[in-house]
Amino acid sequence: MNRPRPDVPGPDQESVWDYPRPPRTECSEECVEVWLGGVRIASTTAALRVLETSHPPTYYLPREAFADGSLAPCAGGSWCEWKGAAAWFDVRGGGRTARRAAWAYPAPARGFESLRDRVAVLPGAVDRCVVDGEQVRPQEGGFYGGWITSRVAGPFKGVPGSRGW
């Protein structure tokens, strides 16, 4: 499949088509929050963003940013060609449980060691995820964990027909 035509970034926007492959990590001082069951279950200004061509950023929060009891290990795992083997979590908050809504890399591959002791959340699986006061839109497709804000321009992998991007 041919690469799609990137959207023209507006002022103060980044194009996901300028992100690298393999992906890179970068520190973020933005206020990042996760809400479930009407309760804020995580908050930090020390997240990492993983940036990969055609994907909106995925935010990895320090494990200590999560409220006690909000992450419960669950069965199964997944594999990323860049980051290695992922372990998954059910996310709990406000009397609700979001099954397999978060993941981490307990022993990340070389080059991604900074992800150790950090957890990413699927924004479509919880009430909301917020970056600097802006509620994010989840990356389409159900498999990817990107956080779409007004700061990024697409199009974004995950939409129908994007499998070969």
PDB file of N, CA, C and O in Angstrom, residues 3 40 42 71 75 88 102 127 134 147:
ATOM      1  N   ARG A   3       2.046   5.044   0.850  1.00  0.00           N
ATOM      2  CA  ARG A   3       1.977   5.929   2.008  1.00  0.00           C
ATOM      3  C   ARG A   3       0.906   6.978   1.739  1.00  0.00           C
ATOM      4  O   ARG A   3       0.852   7.557   0.653  1.00  0.00           O
ATOM      5  N   ARG A  40      -9.999   9.925  39.110  1.00  0.00           N
ATOM      6  CA  ARG A  40      -8.667  10.041  38.511  1.00  0.00           C
ATOM      7  C   ARG A  40      -7.789   8.967  39.128  1.00  0.00           C
ATOM      8  O   ARG A  40      -7.539   8.976  40.327  1.00  0.00           O
ATOM      9  N   ALA A  42      -4.675   8.070  37.726  1.00  0.00           N
ATOM     10  CA  ALA A  42      -3.261   8.326  37.474  1.00  0.00           C
ATOM     11  C   ALA A  42      -3.074   9.778  37.071  1.00  0.00           C
ATOM     12  O   ALA A  42      -3.922  10.365  36.393  1.00  0.00           O
ATOM     13  N   LEU A  71      -4.053  -1.009  39.105  1.00  0.00           N
ATOM     14  CA  LEU A  71      -3.490  -1.901  38.086  1.00  0.00           C
ATOM     15  C   LEU A  71      -3.448  -3.325  38.618  1.00  0.00           C
ATOM     16  O   LEU A  71      -2.863  -3.574  39.671  1.00  0.00           O
ATOM     17  N   ALA A  75      -3.918 -12.140  32.519  1.00  0.00           N
ATOM     18  CA  ALA A  75      -3.338 -13.179  31.669  1.00  0.00           C
ATOM     19  C   ALA A  75      -3.038 -12.634  30.277  1.00  0.00           C
ATOM     20  O   ALA A  75      -3.674 -11.686  29.811  1.00  0.00           O
ATOM     21  N   TRP A  88       0.232  -7.290  30.415  1.00  0.00           N
ATOM     22  CA  TRP A  88      -1.004  -6.510  30.406  1.00  0.00           C
ATOM     23  C   TRP A  88      -1.638  -6.425  31.784  1.00  0.00           C
ATOM     24  O   TRP A  88      -1.387  -7.277  32.643  1.00  0.00           O
ATOM     25  N   ALA A 102      -4.271  -1.720  29.942  1.00  0.00           N
ATOM     26  CA  ALA A 102      -2.950  -1.118  30.118  1.00  0.00           C
ATOM     27  C   ALA A 102      -1.877  -2.182  29.925  1.00  0.00           C
ATOM     28  O   ALA A 102      -2.133  -3.375  30.095  1.00  0.00           O
ATOM     29  N   ASP A 127     -12.526   5.893  30.965  1.00  0.00           N
ATOM     30  CA  ASP A 127     -13.441   7.034  30.799  1.00  0.00           C
ATOM     31  C   ASP A 127     -12.818   8.119  29.940  1.00  0.00           C
ATOM     32  O   ASP A 127     -13.431   8.628  29.010  1.00  0.00           O
ATOM     33  N   GLU A 134      -6.568  18.747  27.908  1.00  0.00           N
ATOM     34  CA  GLU A 134      -7.296  18.360  26.696  1.00  0.00           C
ATOM     35  C   GLU A 134      -7.596  16.865  26.715  1.00  0.00           C
ATOM     36  O   GLU A 134      -6.682  16.046  26.843  1.00  0.00           O
ATOM     37  N   TRP A 147      -2.569   8.425  21.597  1.00  0.00           N
ATOM     38  CA  TRP A 147      -3.385   9.470  22.208  1.00  0.00           C
ATOM     39  C   TRP A 147      -3.426  10.647  21.234  1.00  0.00           C
ATOM     40  O   TRP A 147      -2.427  11.342  21.041  1.00  0.00           O
TER      41      TRP A 147
END
